[in-house]
Coordinates of C-alpha atoms in Angstrom, one line a residue:
Chain R
M1023 CA 45.5 111.1 -181.7
K1024 CA 42.3 112.6 -180.2
S1025 CA 44.0 114.4 -177.3
L1026 CA 46.5 116.2 -179.5
P1027 CA 44.6 119.5 -179.1
L1028 CA 45.1 119.2 -175.3
I1029 CA 48.8 118.6 -175.7
L1030 CA 49.2 121.5 -178.2
S1031 CA 47.1 123.7 -175.9
A1032 CA 49.6 123.0 -173.0
L1033 CA 52.5 124.0 -175.2
R1034 CA 50.7 127.2 -176.3
R1035 CA 50.0 128.2 -172.7
K1036 CA 53.3 130.0 -172.3
P1037 CA 54.5 130.5 -175.9
A1038 CA 57.7 132.3 -174.9
R1039 CA 58.8 129.5 -172.5
T1040 CA 58.0 126.8 -175.0
F1041 CA 59.9 128.7 -177.8
L1042 CA 62.9 129.2 -175.6
T1043 CA 63.0 125.6 -174.4
M1044 CA 62.6 124.4 -178.0
F1045 CA 65.3 126.8 -179.1
G1046 CA 67.6 125.3 -176.5
V1047 CA 66.8 121.8 -177.7
V1048 CA 67.3 122.8 -181.3
I1049 CA 70.8 124.3 -180.6
A1050 CA 71.8 121.2 -178.6
F1051 CA 70.7 118.9 -181.4
V1052 CA 72.5 121.0 -184.1
L1053 CA 75.6 120.5 -182.0
F1054 CA 74.8 116.8 -181.5
G1055 CA 74.1 116.3 -185.2
L1056 CA 77.3 117.9 -186.3
L1057 CA 79.6 116.3 -183.7
Q1058 CA 78.0 112.9 -183.8
G1059 CA 77.8 113.2 -187.6
V1060 CA 81.6 113.8 -187.9
D1061 CA 82.2 111.0 -185.4
S1062 CA 80.0 108.6 -187.4
A1063 CA 81.5 109.7 -190.7
F1064 CA 84.9 108.9 -189.3
A1065 CA 83.7 105.5 -188.2
A1066 CA 82.1 104.9 -191.6
A1067 CA 85.3 106.0 -193.4
L1068 CA 87.3 103.6 -191.1
D1069 CA 84.8 100.9 -192.0
R1070 CA 85.4 101.4 -195.7
M1071 CA 89.1 101.0 -195.1
K1072 CA 89.2 97.3 -195.3
L1073 CA 91.3 94.9 -193.3
D1074 CA 91.8 92.8 -196.4
R1075 CA 93.5 95.7 -198.2
L1076 CA 97.1 96.0 -197.3
L1077 CA 99.4 98.9 -198.1
V1078 CA 103.1 98.3 -198.5
D1079 CA 105.2 101.5 -198.0
A1080 CA 108.9 102.1 -197.6
R1081 CA 109.8 102.3 -194.0
F1082 CA 112.1 105.3 -194.6
S1083 CA 110.6 107.5 -197.4
Q1084 CA 112.4 105.8 -200.2
P1085 CA 111.0 104.6 -203.5
L1086 CA 110.1 100.9 -203.5
P1087 CA 111.8 98.8 -206.3
I1088 CA 109.2 97.5 -208.6
S1089 CA 110.9 94.1 -208.4
Y1090 CA 109.3 93.8 -204.9
R1091 CA 106.0 93.3 -206.6
A1092 CA 106.7 89.7 -207.8
R1093 CA 108.1 88.8 -204.4
I1094 CA 105.2 90.2 -202.5
Q1095 CA 102.8 88.4 -204.8
N1096 CA 104.4 85.1 -203.9
V1097 CA 103.7 85.6 -200.2
P1098 CA 101.0 83.1 -199.2
G1099 CA 97.6 84.7 -198.8
V1100 CA 98.2 87.6 -201.3
T1101 CA 95.6 87.4 -204.0
R1102 CA 96.4 90.5 -206.2
I1103 CA 98.6 93.5 -206.2
A1104 CA 98.8 96.9 -207.8
E1105 CA 101.8 99.3 -207.8
I1106 CA 101.1 102.9 -207.2
Q1107 CA 103.1 106.0 -208.2
F1108 CA 101.8 109.3 -207.1
L1109 CA 102.2 112.3 -209.4
G1110 CA 101.0 115.7 -208.1
G1111 CA 100.5 118.8 -210.2
H1112 CA 98.0 121.3 -211.5
L1113 CA 96.1 122.1 -214.7
Q1114 CA 95.5 125.9 -214.9
D1115 CA 95.6 127.2 -211.4
E1116 CA 98.6 126.3 -209.2
K1117 CA 96.5 126.5 -206.1
R1118 CA 94.2 123.8 -207.3
R1119 CA 96.1 120.6 -207.1
L1120 CA 95.4 117.3 -208.9
L1121 CA 96.9 114.0 -208.0
S1122 CA 97.5 111.3 -210.6
I1123 CA 97.5 107.7 -209.3
A1124 CA 99.7 105.9 -211.7
T1125 CA 98.8 102.2 -211.4
D1126 CA 97.2 99.4 -213.1
P1127 CA 93.7 101.0 -213.2
E1128 CA 91.8 97.8 -213.6
T1129 CA 93.4 96.2 -210.5
W1130 CA 93.2 99.4 -208.5
L1131 CA 89.5 99.8 -209.2
S1132 CA 88.9 96.2 -208.1
F1133 CA 90.1 97.3 -204.7
R1134 CA 87.8 100.3 -204.7
P1135 CA 84.2 99.3 -205.1
E1136 CA 83.2 102.8 -204.0
Y1137 CA 84.1 104.0 -207.5
T1138 CA 82.0 103.0 -210.5
V1139 CA 83.5 103.0 -214.0
P1140 CA 81.9 101.5 -217.1
R1141 CA 83.8 98.4 -218.3
S1142 CA 84.4 99.9 -221.7
Q1143 CA 86.3 102.8 -220.1
I1144 CA 88.5 100.4 -218.2
E1145 CA 89.3 98.7 -221.4
A1146 CA 90.0 102.1 -223.0
V1147 CA 92.6 103.0 -220.4
K1148 CA 94.3 99.7 -220.9
R1149 CA 94.6 100.5 -224.6
T1150 CA 95.6 104.1 -224.2
R1151 CA 99.1 104.7 -222.9
N1152 CA 98.4 108.2 -221.6
G1153 CA 94.8 107.5 -220.8
A1154 CA 93.3 108.9 -217.7
I1155 CA 90.1 108.1 -215.7
I1156 CA 89.1 111.2 -213.9
T1157 CA 86.5 111.6 -211.2
D1158 CA 83.1 113.0 -212.1
W1159 CA 83.8 116.0 -209.8
T1160 CA 87.1 116.8 -211.8
A1161 CA 85.1 116.5 -215.0
R1162 CA 82.6 119.0 -213.8
E1163 CA 85.1 121.3 -212.2
Y1164 CA 87.5 121.5 -215.2
G1165 CA 84.8 121.0 -217.9
L1166 CA 86.5 117.8 -219.2
K1167 CA 84.8 115.1 -221.1
I1168 CA 85.8 111.8 -222.7
G1169 CA 88.3 112.4 -225.5
D1170 CA 89.6 115.7 -224.1
Q1171 CA 93.3 116.2 -223.6
F1172 CA 94.8 117.9 -220.6
T1173 CA 98.3 118.7 -219.3
L1174 CA 99.3 118.2 -215.7
R1175 CA 102.1 120.5 -214.7
T1176 CA 104.3 118.7 -212.2
Q1177 CA 107.7 118.8 -210.5
M1178 CA 108.7 115.5 -212.2
T1179 CA 110.9 115.8 -215.2
N1180 CA 110.1 113.6 -218.1
V1181 CA 112.1 112.4 -221.1
T1182 CA 111.1 115.5 -223.1
G1183 CA 113.1 117.6 -220.7
G1184 CA 110.0 119.3 -219.4
S1185 CA 107.7 118.5 -216.5
D1186 CA 104.4 118.7 -218.3
W1187 CA 102.5 115.4 -218.6
N1188 CA 99.9 115.0 -221.2
F1189 CA 96.8 112.9 -220.7
V1190 CA 93.7 112.0 -222.6
V1191 CA 90.4 111.5 -220.7
V1192 CA 89.2 107.9 -221.5
G1193 CA 86.9 107.4 -218.5
I1194 CA 85.0 109.1 -215.8
M1195 CA 84.6 107.3 -212.4
T1196 CA 81.8 108.1 -210.1
Y1197 CA 82.3 108.1 -206.3
F1198 CA 79.4 106.9 -204.1
D1199 CA 79.3 110.2 -202.2
P1200 CA 78.6 113.0 -204.7
T1201 CA 79.5 115.7 -202.2
Q1202 CA 83.1 114.8 -202.2
H1203 CA 85.6 116.9 -204.1
L1204 CA 87.9 114.2 -205.3
T1205 CA 91.0 115.6 -207.0
V1206 CA 92.5 112.3 -208.1
F1207 CA 92.7 110.5 -211.4
L1208 CA 93.9 107.2 -212.6
S1209 CA 96.7 106.8 -215.1
N1210 CA 98.9 104.0 -216.4
Y1211 CA 101.9 103.2 -214.3
K1212 CA 103.9 102.3 -217.4
Y1213 CA 103.3 105.8 -219.0
I1214 CA 104.7 107.6 -215.9
D1215 CA 107.5 105.2 -215.2
E1216 CA 108.8 105.0 -218.7
G1217 CA 108.4 108.7 -219.2
R1218 CA 110.3 109.9 -216.2
V1219 CA 114.0 110.4 -216.0
T1220 CA 114.6 109.5 -212.3
D1221 CA 113.5 106.7 -210.0
R1222 CA 112.5 104.5 -212.9
G1223 CA 111.4 101.0 -211.9
T1224 CA 110.1 102.2 -208.5
A1225 CA 106.8 102.8 -206.9
N1226 CA 105.6 104.8 -203.9
R1227 CA 103.4 102.0 -202.7
F1228 CA 101.9 98.6 -203.3
L1229 CA 98.3 98.0 -202.8
L1230 CA 97.4 94.4 -202.3
G1231 CA 94.5 92.1 -201.5
I1232 CA 94.6 89.1 -199.2
S1233 CA 92.3 86.1 -199.2
D1234 CA 91.4 86.2 -195.5
P1235 CA 91.2 89.5 -193.5
R1236 CA 92.0 87.7 -190.3
D1237 CA 95.4 86.9 -191.9
S1238 CA 96.4 90.6 -192.3
T1239 CA 98.9 90.6 -189.4
R1240 CA 100.6 87.4 -190.5
V1241 CA 100.8 88.5 -194.2
S1242 CA 102.1 92.0 -193.2
R1243 CA 104.8 90.5 -191.0
A1244 CA 105.8 88.0 -193.8
I1245 CA 106.1 90.8 -196.3
D1246 CA 108.2 93.0 -194.0
A1247 CA 110.4 90.1 -193.1
L1248 CA 111.1 89.5 -196.8
F1249 CA 112.7 92.9 -197.1
A1250 CA 114.1 93.2 -193.5
T1251 CA 117.7 93.0 -194.7
S1252 CA 117.1 94.8 -198.0
G1253 CA 118.3 98.3 -198.8
V1254 CA 114.7 99.5 -198.8
Q1255 CA 112.7 98.1 -195.9
T1256 CA 109.0 98.0 -196.0
R1257 CA 106.2 98.7 -193.6
T1258 CA 103.0 96.8 -194.3
Q1259 CA 99.7 97.5 -192.7
S1260 CA 96.1 97.2 -193.4
E1261 CA 94.3 100.2 -194.7
H1262 CA 92.1 100.0 -191.6
E1263 CA 95.1 100.2 -189.3
M1264 CA 96.4 103.1 -191.2
G1265 CA 93.1 104.9 -190.9
Q1266 CA 93.1 104.3 -187.2
L1267 CA 96.6 105.8 -186.9
R1268 CA 95.6 108.8 -188.9
M1269 CA 92.6 109.4 -186.7
A1270 CA 94.5 108.8 -183.5
A1271 CA 96.8 111.5 -184.7
M1272 CA 93.8 113.9 -184.8
G1273 CA 93.0 113.0 -181.2
D1274 CA 90.3 110.8 -179.8
I1275 CA 87.4 112.3 -181.8
S1276 CA 84.8 110.1 -180.1
F1277 CA 85.9 111.0 -176.6
F1278 CA 85.9 114.7 -177.6
T1279 CA 82.5 114.6 -179.1
R1280 CA 80.9 112.5 -176.4
S1281 CA 82.3 114.8 -173.7
I1282 CA 80.8 117.9 -175.3
I1283 CA 77.5 116.1 -176.0
S1284 CA 77.3 114.8 -172.5
A1285 CA 77.8 118.3 -171.0
V1286 CA 75.3 119.8 -173.4
F1287 CA 72.6 117.2 -172.7
F1288 CA 73.0 117.3 -169.0
T1289 CA 72.3 121.1 -169.2
L1290 CA 69.5 120.4 -171.5
L1291 CA 68.0 117.9 -169.2
I1292 CA 67.8 120.4 -166.4
L1293 CA 66.3 123.0 -168.8
T1294 CA 63.5 120.7 -170.1
A1295 CA 62.9 119.1 -166.7
N1296 CA 62.4 122.6 -165.2
T1297 CA 60.1 123.6 -168.1
M1298 CA 58.0 120.5 -167.6
M1299 CA 57.9 120.9 -163.8
E1300 CA 56.8 124.6 -164.1
S1301 CA 54.3 123.7 -166.8
V1302 CA 52.6 120.9 -164.8
R1303 CA 52.7 123.0 -161.6
E1304 CA 50.8 125.8 -163.3
R1305 CA 48.2 123.5 -164.6
T1306 CA 47.4 121.6 -161.4
S1307 CA 43.7 122.8 -161.6
E1308 CA 43.5 121.9 -165.3
F1309 CA 44.6 118.3 -164.5
A1310 CA 42.1 118.2 -161.7
V1311 CA 39.4 119.3 -164.2
L1312 CA 40.5 116.6 -166.7
K1313 CA 40.3 114.0 -164.0
T1314 CA 36.9 115.3 -163.0
L1315 CA 35.8 114.9 -166.6
G1316 CA 36.8 111.3 -166.6
Y1317 CA 40.5 111.2 -167.6
T1318 CA 42.2 108.4 -165.6
D1319 CA 45.4 109.0 -163.7
E1320 CA 47.3 107.1 -166.3
A1321 CA 45.7 109.2 -169.1
V1322 CA 46.8 112.4 -167.4
F1323 CA 50.3 111.0 -166.9
G1324 CA 50.3 110.0 -170.6
L1325 CA 49.4 113.6 -171.6
V1326 CA 52.4 115.0 -169.7
I1327 CA 54.7 112.5 -171.2
L1328 CA 53.4 113.1 -174.7
E1329 CA 53.7 116.8 -174.2
S1330 CA 57.3 116.4 -173.3
I1331 CA 58.0 114.1 -176.2
L1332 CA 56.3 116.4 -178.7
L1333 CA 58.4 119.3 -177.4
C1334 CA 61.7 117.5 -177.4
V1335 CA 61.3 115.4 -180.5
T1336 CA 60.0 118.2 -182.7
A1337 CA 62.8 120.5 -181.6
S1338 CA 65.4 117.7 -182.1
L1339 CA 64.1 117.0 -185.6
V1340 CA 64.5 120.7 -186.4
G1341 CA 68.0 120.7 -184.9
L1342 CA 69.0 117.5 -186.8
A1343 CA 67.6 118.9 -190.0
L1344 CA 69.8 122.1 -189.5
A1345 CA 72.8 119.9 -188.7
A1346 CA 72.2 117.8 -191.8
A1347 CA 72.0 121.0 -193.9
A1348 CA 75.3 122.3 -192.4
F1349 CA 77.1 119.0 -192.4
P1350 CA 78.6 119.1 -195.9
F1351 CA 80.3 122.4 -194.9
A1352 CA 81.4 121.2 -191.5
S1353 CA 82.7 117.9 -192.9
T1354 CA 85.2 119.7 -195.2
Y1355 CA 87.1 120.7 -192.0
F1356 CA 87.3 117.2 -190.9
D1357 CA 88.1 115.4 -194.2
T1358 CA 85.0 113.2 -193.9
T1359 CA 82.3 112.3 -196.3
G1360 CA 79.7 115.0 -196.8
L1361 CA 76.8 112.6 -196.4
F1362 CA 74.9 113.1 -193.0
P1363 CA 74.8 109.6 -191.5
P1364 CA 71.2 108.4 -191.1
V1365 CA 72.2 106.6 -187.9
V1366 CA 72.8 110.1 -186.3
I1367 CA 69.1 111.0 -187.0
A1368 CA 67.9 107.7 -185.4
A1369 CA 70.2 108.2 -182.4
G1370 CA 69.1 111.8 -182.1
V1371 CA 65.4 111.0 -182.1
G1372 CA 66.1 108.2 -179.6
L1373 CA 68.1 110.6 -177.4
A1374 CA 65.3 113.3 -177.6
T1375 CA 62.7 110.7 -176.6
G1376 CA 64.9 109.6 -173.7
L1377 CA 65.4 113.3 -172.7
A1378 CA 61.6 113.8 -172.9
L1379 CA 60.8 110.8 -170.7
I1380 CA 63.3 111.7 -168.0
S1381 CA 62.2 115.3 -168.0
A1382 CA 58.6 114.4 -167.7
A1383 CA 58.9 111.6 -165.3
I1384 CA 58.6 113.5 -162.0
P1385 CA 56.0 116.1 -163.2
G1386 CA 54.1 113.3 -164.8
W1387 CA 54.1 111.3 -161.6
R1388 CA 52.9 114.3 -159.7
A1389 CA 50.0 114.8 -162.2
L1390 CA 49.2 111.1 -161.9
R1391 CA 49.1 111.2 -158.1
L1392 CA 47.1 114.4 -158.0
K1393 CA 43.9 114.0 -156.0
V1394 CA 41.0 115.8 -157.6
V1395 CA 39.2 116.8 -154.4
D1396 CA 42.4 118.3 -152.9
A1397 CA 43.4 120.1 -156.1
L1398 CA 39.9 121.6 -156.5
V1399 CA 39.9 122.7 -152.9
A1400 CA 43.4 124.2 -153.2
R1401 CA 42.2 126.2 -156.2
Chain D
M810 CA 15.1 103.2 -162.7
S811 CA 13.0 104.6 -159.9
Q812 CA 15.9 106.5 -158.2
M813 CA 18.8 108.2 -160.0
L814 CA 20.6 108.7 -156.8
Q815 CA 20.6 106.8 -153.5
M816 CA 22.8 107.5 -150.5
R817 CA 22.4 105.4 -147.4
G818 CA 24.1 106.0 -144.1
V819 CA 27.0 107.9 -145.7
V820 CA 29.8 108.8 -143.4
K821 CA 32.9 110.7 -144.5
H822 CA 36.0 111.7 -142.5
Y823 CA 38.9 113.9 -143.4
T824 CA 42.2 114.2 -141.7
R825 CA 43.4 117.7 -141.1
G826 CA 46.9 117.7 -139.5
N827 CA 46.6 115.3 -136.6
H828 CA 42.9 115.7 -136.4
R829 CA 40.3 113.3 -137.9
V830 CA 37.2 115.3 -138.7
E831 CA 33.9 113.7 -139.5
V832 CA 32.3 115.8 -142.2
L833 CA 29.2 113.7 -143.0
H834 CA 27.5 111.7 -140.2
G835 CA 25.3 109.2 -141.9
V836 CA 23.5 111.0 -144.7
D837 CA 20.5 109.4 -146.5
L838 CA 19.5 111.0 -149.8
E839 CA 17.5 110.0 -152.8
A840 CA 16.8 111.7 -156.1
R841 CA 14.6 110.9 -159.0
P842 CA 15.5 111.2 -162.7
G843 CA 15.0 114.7 -163.9
E844 CA 15.0 116.2 -160.4
F845 CA 16.8 119.5 -159.9
I846 CA 18.2 119.5 -156.3
A847 CA 19.8 122.5 -154.6
L848 CA 22.1 121.7 -151.7
M849 CA 22.3 124.6 -149.3
G850 CA 24.1 125.2 -146.1
P851 CA 26.8 127.2 -144.4
S852 CA 30.5 126.9 -145.2
G853 CA 31.9 123.7 -143.8
S854 CA 28.5 122.0 -143.5
G855 CA 29.5 119.2 -145.8
K856 CA 27.6 120.0 -149.0
S857 CA 30.7 120.0 -151.2
T858 CA 31.8 116.7 -149.7
L859 CA 28.3 115.4 -150.5
L860 CA 28.6 116.7 -154.0
N861 CA 32.1 115.0 -154.4
L862 CA 30.6 111.7 -153.3
I863 CA 27.7 112.0 -155.7
A864 CA 30.0 112.8 -158.5
G865 CA 32.3 109.8 -157.8
L866 CA 35.3 112.1 -157.0
D867 CA 35.6 110.6 -153.5
K868 CA 34.4 107.5 -151.7
P869 CA 32.5 107.3 -148.4
D870 CA 34.2 105.8 -145.3
R871 CA 30.9 104.1 -144.5
G872 CA 27.5 103.8 -146.2
E873 CA 26.5 103.3 -149.7
V874 CA 26.3 105.6 -152.8
V875 CA 24.4 104.4 -155.8
V876 CA 24.2 106.7 -158.8
A877 CA 22.7 105.7 -162.1
G878 CA 22.6 102.1 -161.0
S879 CA 26.3 102.0 -160.1
H880 CA 27.5 101.2 -156.6
L881 CA 30.3 103.8 -156.4
N882 CA 31.8 102.3 -153.2
T883 CA 32.8 99.1 -155.1
L884 CA 34.5 100.8 -158.1
T885 CA 38.3 101.3 -158.3
Q886 CA 39.7 104.7 -159.1
R887 CA 40.1 103.8 -162.8
E888 CA 36.5 102.5 -162.9
L889 CA 35.3 105.7 -161.2
S890 CA 37.1 107.8 -163.8
R891 CA 35.4 105.9 -166.6
W892 CA 32.1 106.0 -164.8
R893 CA 32.4 109.8 -164.4
A894 CA 33.1 110.1 -168.1
R895 CA 30.0 108.3 -169.0
H896 CA 27.5 109.5 -166.4
V897 CA 28.5 112.8 -164.9
G898 CA 28.7 116.4 -166.2
F899 CA 30.4 119.0 -164.0
V900 CA 29.9 122.7 -163.8
F901 CA 32.3 124.7 -161.6
Q902 CA 32.0 128.1 -160.0
F903 CA 35.0 129.4 -161.9
Y904 CA 34.2 127.7 -165.2
N905 CA 37.6 125.8 -165.3
L906 CA 37.9 126.1 -169.1
L907 CA 41.2 125.4 -170.7
P908 CA 42.5 128.9 -171.6
T909 CA 44.3 128.1 -174.8
L910 CA 41.4 126.1 -176.4
S911 CA 38.5 127.6 -178.3
A912 CA 35.0 127.3 -176.9
E913 CA 34.2 124.4 -179.2
L914 CA 37.5 122.5 -178.3
N915 CA 36.7 123.0 -174.6
V916 CA 33.3 121.4 -175.1
E917 CA 34.9 118.6 -177.1
V918 CA 37.4 117.6 -174.4
P919 CA 35.1 115.0 -172.7
L920 CA 34.4 113.5 -176.1
F921 CA 38.1 112.7 -176.6
L922 CA 37.5 109.8 -174.1
T923 CA 34.8 108.3 -176.3
R924 CA 34.9 106.2 -179.5
L925 CA 33.1 108.9 -181.5
S926 CA 34.5 109.9 -184.8
R927 CA 35.7 113.4 -185.4
A928 CA 32.5 114.2 -187.3
Q929 CA 30.3 112.8 -184.6
R930 CA 32.2 114.8 -182.0
R931 CA 31.8 118.0 -184.0
Q932 CA 28.1 117.3 -184.3
S933 CA 27.6 116.8 -180.6
V934 CA 29.7 119.9 -179.8
A935 CA 27.6 122.0 -182.2
A936 CA 24.4 120.7 -180.6
S937 CA 25.6 121.5 -177.1
L938 CA 26.8 125.0 -178.1
S939 CA 23.5 125.6 -179.8
L940 CA 21.6 124.5 -176.6
V941 CA 23.5 127.1 -174.6
G942 CA 23.1 129.7 -177.3
L943 CA 26.8 130.1 -178.1
T944 CA 27.0 128.8 -181.7
Q945 CA 28.4 132.1 -182.9
W946 CA 31.1 132.1 -180.2
A947 CA 32.4 128.6 -181.0
K948 CA 35.8 129.8 -182.2
H949 CA 36.4 132.2 -179.4
K950 CA 38.9 131.5 -176.6
P951 CA 37.6 131.8 -173.0
Q952 CA 39.3 135.2 -172.4
E953 CA 37.3 136.6 -175.3
L954 CA 34.1 135.6 -173.6
S955 CA 32.2 137.2 -170.6
G956 CA 31.8 135.3 -167.4
G957 CA 28.2 134.2 -168.3
Q958 CA 29.4 133.0 -171.7
Q959 CA 32.2 131.1 -170.1
Q960 CA 29.8 129.4 -167.8
R961 CA 27.6 128.5 -170.7
V962 CA 30.6 126.9 -172.4
A963 CA 31.2 125.0 -169.2
I964 CA 27.6 123.8 -169.2
A965 CA 27.9 122.8 -172.9
R966 CA 31.0 120.8 -171.9
A967 CA 29.1 119.2 -169.0
I968 CA 26.2 118.1 -171.2
V969 CA 28.0 117.2 -174.4
S970 CA 28.6 113.6 -173.5
D971 CA 24.9 113.2 -172.6
P972 CA 25.5 112.4 -168.9
T973 CA 22.8 111.1 -166.6
I974 CA 23.5 113.5 -163.8
L975 CA 24.8 117.1 -163.8
V976 CA 26.8 118.2 -160.8
C977 CA 27.1 122.0 -160.3
D978 CA 29.3 123.6 -157.6
E979 CA 28.2 127.2 -157.1
P980 CA 27.6 127.7 -160.8
T981 CA 26.5 131.2 -160.4
G982 CA 28.8 132.2 -157.5
D983 CA 31.0 134.3 -159.8
L984 CA 28.2 136.0 -161.9
D985 CA 26.0 139.0 -161.6
R986 CA 22.3 138.6 -160.8
A987 CA 21.0 138.9 -164.4
T988 CA 23.6 136.5 -165.8
A989 CA 23.1 134.1 -162.9
D990 CA 19.4 134.0 -163.7
E991 CA 20.1 133.2 -167.3
I992 CA 22.4 130.3 -166.3
L993 CA 19.9 129.0 -163.8
Q994 CA 17.1 129.2 -166.3
L995 CA 19.4 127.2 -168.7
L996 CA 20.0 124.5 -166.0
R997 CA 16.3 124.3 -165.3
T998 CA 15.6 123.8 -169.1
I999 CA 18.2 121.1 -169.2
S1000 CA 16.5 119.4 -166.2
T1001 CA 12.9 119.7 -167.4
K1002 CA 13.3 119.4 -171.2
H1003 CA 16.2 116.9 -171.3
G1004 CA 15.4 115.0 -168.2
K1005 CA 18.8 115.4 -166.6
T1006 CA 19.1 115.0 -162.8
I1007 CA 20.9 118.1 -161.5
V1008 CA 22.5 118.5 -158.1
M1009 CA 23.7 122.0 -157.4
V1010 CA 25.5 123.4 -154.4
T1011 CA 24.7 127.0 -153.8
H1012 CA 24.7 129.6 -151.0
D1013 CA 22.2 131.8 -152.9
P1014 CA 18.5 131.3 -152.0
L1015 CA 17.5 132.9 -155.3
A1016 CA 19.5 130.3 -157.2
A1017 CA 18.1 127.5 -155.0
G1018 CA 14.6 128.8 -156.0
Y1019 CA 15.2 127.4 -159.5
A1020 CA 15.5 123.9 -158.1
T1021 CA 12.6 121.5 -157.7
R1022 CA 13.9 120.5 -154.2
Q1023 CA 16.1 122.3 -151.7
L1024 CA 18.1 120.2 -149.3
H1025 CA 19.6 122.0 -146.3
V1026 CA 22.9 120.6 -144.9
D1027 CA 24.3 121.5 -141.6
K1028 CA 27.1 119.9 -139.5
G1029 CA 27.2 116.9 -141.7
L1030 CA 23.5 116.1 -141.7
L1031 CA 20.6 116.7 -144.0
I1032 CA 18.4 118.8 -141.8
R1033 CA 15.5 119.9 -144.0
S1034 CA 14.1 119.1 -147.4
E1035 CA 11.7 121.5 -149.3
E1036 CA 10.0 120.4 -152.4
R1037 CA 8.5 122.9 -154.7
A1038 CA 6.8 122.9 -158.1
I1039 CA 8.5 124.6 -161.0
A1040 CA 6.9 127.9 -161.7

C-alpha cells in the first residue's frame, strides 16, 4: 500500500495520544479475549457433550444395580452401554487426587473420540485384570510408563482388608487438548467390583449410546419409566443437558461476559472516536494540502478510515495475543479447555474493524467534505 | 500548444454571510508555456481566487478556464483532483509539509497517486531533491530544516510529478531577503531550463522582478500587464 507512510505519519503525529489510545484498545481486547474465550470454551465443551450420549444415574445417590445394564440395553434405540464405577484416591501425595474410571475401557473409549489410544493397548487392558490406561499428563506428572505398577490409596476397602489398589500401566491415552491436566485413568470394572467388599454388583453410572440423537428424550423417559417403581430409581439425561445444567449452576456466563464486553466497548468507542476526531481536526490543513496535490475526496476519506483500522486492529491483535497467552492460566479457574478458541480471534478482529469504522465515520466524512479553498484560507 | 493557460470572461462570486460578493469581474488571461507570471495586487483584489481557478481548486461562476488543454469548467471534482495530480505543482507560503515525514517522503507524496514503482518513485524524488540542492537533507524532518530549506522541499514536491504548470502562493512571504532570492532564482531556473509555466502570487515587487510578466490585479480585474526580459 503506497499511502502507508501517510497513515503511519498521522499516527506518529501525537505519539503519546496514539500510545494511550492503543493501550486502551489493547486492555479492552485482553478482557474481550479472556471473557469471550471462556465463553467460547464453555460452548465448545458443551458441543463436545453429545446429545447421543446418555448418562443414567441414580435419582437419590444410591448405587445402581448392575442388573439394570441388561434391561437398559433392551430399550429400543440404545446401541451400546458401559457401566462406570468411580474410585478416587491418591498415589504419593494426598492432595493430588487421581480418579479411576472402572468400566469396560474399550466401550468407554468408543464414546470418547477425544481420547486416542493405540489398539494394542486397548487389547492389553482387556487381557490384564488390573490393567490401567492413564492419561499422557498423568504419565508425565508421575513419571509412569507402560509396564510400571502403581498403588492407588483409596477409601474403598478391598478383599485383602486394606484400601490400596494395585494397577499396572498397560496404556497411555492422549487427550486432544494437551494443556488439560486430566487426573483420570481407565481400569477394568470387574477388577474393582470383584475386589471390593461392599456394594458389589453395582455401578455409579451407566454411559450409553443411542442410534438417533433426536430420540434422546424418548429413550431417557423410557429408561426412567423402567425403574420408576424399583428401589433404585434412575435419572437419565443426555450429556449435553447435564453440561447445560452444570453451566446454568455457574450463572449465565454468556450474559455476564456480554454485559462486561458491551460496557467496555462502548467506552472504547467513545475513546477511539474522540482520538480520531481530534486527530482529523488537527490535520485539516494537511488534508487540504493532500487534496491540493490531487488526492480525491474519497482517497482522503479512505486514509482516515485506514488510519483508524490500523490503530484499532493492530492494538486488538496485541490484546488478543496477550489474552491467548494468559488464557491457559485463566481457563483453570473456569474448568474449560486451555486452548484459545480461534473463533475469538476472528470475532476480535471483526469487532476491532467495526470499532474502527464507526470511530472514523464522522471525522472521515468531515475530511471528505473539506473544501480545499476554505481550508487553506482558514489556515 | 500555443497557450498553456487561457481564461476568458471569468467571473467568480463568494457568499459571505448574507452577502454575495463578486471577486472577479470577467477576467481574460493567457500564458504561454514556460512563462513565469507574477500576480500582484492588494489584499482582497482577487489574485488568490484567480490562482485557485488556474489550479483547478475552484470553478468559475461564468467564463472559461483552459489549462494545459483541459476545460476545467467541465470537469467534476474527482476529475479535477486527478487533473491537478497530473498537471499542477503547488508551492505554499508556509510550505505545508507533513511534519512527521522526512523530506524525501514529503516529496514522494504526490507520487503515491501514480502507477510508478517504488524504485521509480525514489529515482524521481532523488532527482527533484538534487534540483533544489537538498540531496544531503533527504532524511531530515521539516522541523530539522530552515525555512528556506523547507520551501525547497515544497518546490521539490511541486515538481516531482513533472507538472505542466507550477502555482505558487506567496512562496517567499515567510522568508528573509537572501533566502527569498535563492528560492526565486530556483523558480526562475525551473521556468527557463525546464520549461515549466509558473504563476506566482506575490506582494513583493522584488519577487515579482524575477517573473517574465507581471500582472496587476485590482478589484477583481486585470488592470496592467508588464512584460520584461529575464536578466
